[in-house]
């Protein structure tokens, strides 16, 4: 594990630990975050931990053409009263994501500093939000980073009512032109939608 200095550089991702941790320290400046995502690295840490940078191998991704939509979800999408928007309420989405309890985590990794950093990325056009509305209320959504080369790096999603985040994710993927959705690490939920592991080396070729 490598300790970062004030210089905006990262070690070679091949030096990542078996667990997927590459480095600790540094900051959440726009310059460092953009370099991280373009290098296949992302920040992830609990609110009581130091700033940690990850580049796991394998990498969990979704190729949009391999998106799986179940019969029940197709029915939900046809008959739903949900409304779908992009970049209408980034702050609302990231704040909701920060409050969601995650299995195996005591706190949130979406700290106040993290929220401020990603709001800056959003203002510069790099961070995107997807919103799902029901009766004019924000009930689901997700946010992530557009790396500007056909890759969207998903960061977090939330759902306040059943199927809201799934509707948002599926609709976003179906209406996007991305060649790859970076899901970072394995989850049952995303595997059910078609996400799969690929090697870090293959993932880096898309960046």
PDB file of C-alpha atoms in Angstrom, residues 8-118:
ATOM      1  CA  UNK A   8      -1.122  14.593  -8.277  1.00  0.00           C
ATOM      2  CA  UNK A   9       0.213  11.141  -9.177  1.00  0.00           C
ATOM      3  CA  UNK A  10      -0.734   7.525  -8.454  1.00  0.00           C
ATOM      4  CA  UNK A  11       1.400   4.389  -8.343  1.00  0.00           C
ATOM      5  CA  UNK A  12       1.084   1.826 -11.137  1.00  0.00           C
ATOM      6  CA  UNK A  13      -2.176  -0.079 -10.601  1.00  0.00           C
ATOM      7  CA  UNK A  14      -0.245  -3.355 -10.865  1.00  0.00           C
ATOM      8  CA  UNK A  15       1.024  -2.527  -7.368  1.00  0.00           C
ATOM      9  CA  UNK A  16      -2.489  -2.831  -5.942  1.00  0.00           C
ATOM     10  CA  UNK A  17      -2.885  -5.176  -2.978  1.00  0.00           C
ATOM     11  CA  UNK A  18      -4.773  -8.468  -3.276  1.00  0.00           C
ATOM     12  CA  UNK A  19      -7.748  -6.751  -1.609  1.00  0.00           C
ATOM     13  CA  UNK A  20      -7.769  -4.046  -4.279  1.00  0.00           C
ATOM     14  CA  UNK A  21      -6.254  -1.145  -2.314  1.00  0.00           C
ATOM     15  CA  UNK A  22      -3.637   0.851  -4.208  1.00  0.00           C
ATOM     16  CA  UNK A  23      -2.899   3.850  -1.980  1.00  0.00           C
ATOM     17  CA  UNK A  24      -3.987   5.962   0.975  1.00  0.00           C
ATOM     18  CA  UNK A  25      -3.894   9.691   1.573  1.00  0.00           C
ATOM     19  CA  UNK A  26      -3.878  12.550  -0.880  1.00  0.00           C
ATOM     20  CA  UNK A  27      -6.971  14.657  -1.341  1.00  0.00           C
ATOM     21  CA  UNK A  28     -10.257  14.876  -3.224  1.00  0.00           C
ATOM     22  CA  UNK A  29      -9.263  17.666  -5.565  1.00  0.00           C
ATOM     23  CA  UNK A  30     -10.836  17.742  -9.011  1.00  0.00           C
ATOM     24  CA  UNK A  31      -7.448  17.083 -10.610  1.00  0.00           C
ATOM     25  CA  UNK A  32      -6.718  14.015  -8.484  1.00  0.00           C
ATOM     26  CA  UNK A  33     -10.199  12.558  -8.887  1.00  0.00           C
ATOM     27  CA  UNK A  34     -10.134  12.925 -12.669  1.00  0.00           C
ATOM     28  CA  UNK A  35      -6.680  11.345 -12.864  1.00  0.00           C
ATOM     29  CA  UNK A  36      -7.911   8.500 -10.666  1.00  0.00           C
ATOM     30  CA  UNK A  37     -10.937   7.648 -12.798  1.00  0.00           C
ATOM     31  CA  UNK A  38      -8.969   7.900 -16.037  1.00  0.00           C
ATOM     32  CA  UNK A  39      -6.439   5.487 -14.504  1.00  0.00           C
ATOM     33  CA  UNK A  40      -8.969   2.914 -13.308  1.00  0.00           C
ATOM     34  CA  UNK A  41      -8.817   4.048  -9.680  1.00  0.00           C
ATOM     35  CA  UNK A  42     -11.582   5.218  -7.355  1.00  0.00           C
ATOM     36  CA  UNK A  43     -11.844   6.439  -3.731  1.00  0.00           C
ATOM     37  CA  UNK A  44     -13.748   4.307  -1.233  1.00  0.00           C
ATOM     38  CA  UNK A  45     -13.548   4.488   2.552  1.00  0.00           C
ATOM     39  CA  UNK A  46     -15.697   4.672   5.664  1.00  0.00           C
ATOM     40  CA  UNK A  47     -16.106   7.998   7.424  1.00  0.00           C
ATOM     41  CA  UNK A  48     -13.677   6.919  10.173  1.00  0.00           C
ATOM     42  CA  UNK A  49     -11.004   5.631   7.765  1.00  0.00           C
ATOM     43  CA  UNK A  50      -8.231   7.503   5.950  1.00  0.00           C
ATOM     44  CA  UNK A  51      -8.764   8.319   2.276  1.00  0.00           C
ATOM     45  CA  UNK A  52      -8.260   5.031   0.404  1.00  0.00           C
ATOM     46  CA  UNK A  53      -7.853   4.468  -3.345  1.00  0.00           C
ATOM     47  CA  UNK A  54      -8.861   1.221  -5.041  1.00  0.00           C
ATOM     48  CA  UNK A  55      -8.241  -0.548  -8.341  1.00  0.00           C
ATOM     49  CA  UNK A  56      -9.606  -4.084  -7.889  1.00  0.00           C
ATOM     50  CA  UNK A  57      -8.847  -7.036 -10.108  1.00  0.00           C
ATOM     51  CA  UNK A  58     -11.183  -8.333 -11.418  1.00  0.00           C
ATOM     52  CA  UNK A  59     -13.372  -5.319 -12.190  1.00  0.00           C
ATOM     53  CA  UNK A  60     -17.167  -5.587 -12.122  1.00  0.00           C
ATOM     54  CA  UNK A  61     -18.711  -4.003 -15.222  1.00  0.00           C
ATOM     55  CA  UNK A  62     -21.813  -3.971 -17.380  1.00  0.00           C
ATOM     56  CA  UNK A  63     -21.736  -3.945 -21.162  1.00  0.00           C
ATOM     57  CA  UNK A  64     -24.991  -2.142 -22.089  1.00  0.00           C
ATOM     58  CA  UNK A  65     -25.846  -4.651 -24.823  1.00  0.00           C
ATOM     59  CA  UNK A  66     -25.789  -7.380 -22.148  1.00  0.00           C
ATOM     60  CA  UNK A  67     -28.274  -5.643 -19.852  1.00  0.00           C
ATOM     61  CA  UNK A  68     -30.785  -8.144 -18.475  1.00  0.00           C
ATOM     62  CA  UNK A  69     -34.339  -6.969 -17.807  1.00  0.00           C
ATOM     63  CA  UNK A  70     -36.644  -9.535 -16.220  1.00  0.00           C
ATOM     64  CA  UNK A  71     -40.253 -10.005 -17.322  1.00  0.00           C
ATOM     65  CA  UNK A  72     -41.457  -8.485 -14.068  1.00  0.00           C
ATOM     66  CA  UNK A  73     -39.224  -5.423 -14.537  1.00  0.00           C
ATOM     67  CA  UNK A  74     -40.393  -5.029 -18.131  1.00  0.00           C
ATOM     68  CA  UNK A  75     -43.926  -4.879 -16.768  1.00  0.00           C
ATOM     69  CA  UNK A  76     -42.895  -2.315 -14.162  1.00  0.00           C
ATOM     70  CA  UNK A  77     -41.241  -0.180 -16.858  1.00  0.00           C
ATOM     71  CA  UNK A  78     -44.369  -0.345 -19.041  1.00  0.00           C
ATOM     72  CA  UNK A  79     -46.880   0.393 -16.317  1.00  0.00           C
ATOM     73  CA  UNK A  80     -44.908   2.584 -13.938  1.00  0.00           C
ATOM     74  CA  UNK A  81     -45.792   6.087 -12.812  1.00  0.00           C
ATOM     75  CA  UNK A  82     -42.103   6.809 -12.281  1.00  0.00           C
ATOM     76  CA  UNK A  83     -40.551   9.752 -14.127  1.00  0.00           C
ATOM     77  CA  UNK A  84     -36.916   9.666 -15.210  1.00  0.00           C
ATOM     78  CA  UNK A  85     -34.515  12.630 -15.488  1.00  0.00           C
ATOM     79  CA  UNK A  86     -30.760  13.216 -15.814  1.00  0.00           C
ATOM     80  CA  UNK A  87     -28.857  15.956 -13.950  1.00  0.00           C
ATOM     81  CA  UNK A  88     -31.992  17.574 -12.570  1.00  0.00           C
ATOM     82  CA  UNK A  89     -31.082  17.198  -8.879  1.00  0.00           C
ATOM     83  CA  UNK A  90     -27.507  16.001  -8.425  1.00  0.00           C
ATOM     84  CA  UNK A  91     -27.285  17.346  -4.875  1.00  0.00           C
ATOM     85  CA  UNK A  92     -30.496  15.592  -3.893  1.00  0.00           C
ATOM     86  CA  UNK A  93     -29.276  12.283  -5.286  1.00  0.00           C
ATOM     87  CA  UNK A  94     -25.828  12.316  -3.672  1.00  0.00           C
ATOM     88  CA  UNK A  95     -27.298  13.412  -0.331  1.00  0.00           C
ATOM     89  CA  UNK A  96     -29.804  10.553  -0.425  1.00  0.00           C
ATOM     90  CA  UNK A  97     -27.061   8.081  -1.353  1.00  0.00           C
ATOM     91  CA  UNK A  98     -25.050   9.249   1.664  1.00  0.00           C
ATOM     92  CA  UNK A  99     -27.871   8.320   4.053  1.00  0.00           C
ATOM     93  CA  UNK A 100     -28.492   4.781   2.817  1.00  0.00           C
ATOM     94  CA  UNK A 101     -27.349   2.073   5.225  1.00  0.00           C
ATOM     95  CA  UNK A 102     -25.033  -0.442   3.541  1.00  0.00           C
ATOM     96  CA  UNK A 103     -24.651  -4.042   4.659  1.00  0.00           C
ATOM     97  CA  UNK A 104     -21.324  -4.549   6.421  1.00  0.00           C
ATOM     98  CA  UNK A 105     -20.652  -0.807   6.824  1.00  0.00           C
ATOM     99  CA  UNK A 106     -20.965   1.089  10.090  1.00  0.00           C
ATOM    100  CA  UNK A 107     -20.872   4.520   8.490  1.00  0.00           C
ATOM    101  CA  UNK A 108     -21.002   6.145   5.108  1.00  0.00           C
ATOM    102  CA  UNK A 109     -18.135   6.588   2.664  1.00  0.00           C
ATOM    103  CA  UNK A 110     -19.991   9.557   1.141  1.00  0.00           C
ATOM    104  CA  UNK A 111     -18.669  12.112   3.623  1.00  0.00           C
ATOM    105  CA  UNK A 112     -19.262  15.865   3.521  1.00  0.00           C
ATOM    106  CA  UNK A 113     -15.880  16.300   1.818  1.00  0.00           C
ATOM    107  CA  UNK A 114     -16.805  13.660  -0.738  1.00  0.00           C
ATOM    108  CA  UNK A 115     -20.128  15.372  -1.436  1.00  0.00           C
ATOM    109  CA  UNK A 116     -18.415  18.742  -1.951  1.00  0.00           C
ATOM    110  CA  UNK A 117     -15.834  17.195  -4.291  1.00  0.00           C
ATOM    111  CA  UNK A 118     -18.407  15.467  -6.475  1.00  0.00           C
TER     112      UNK A 118
END
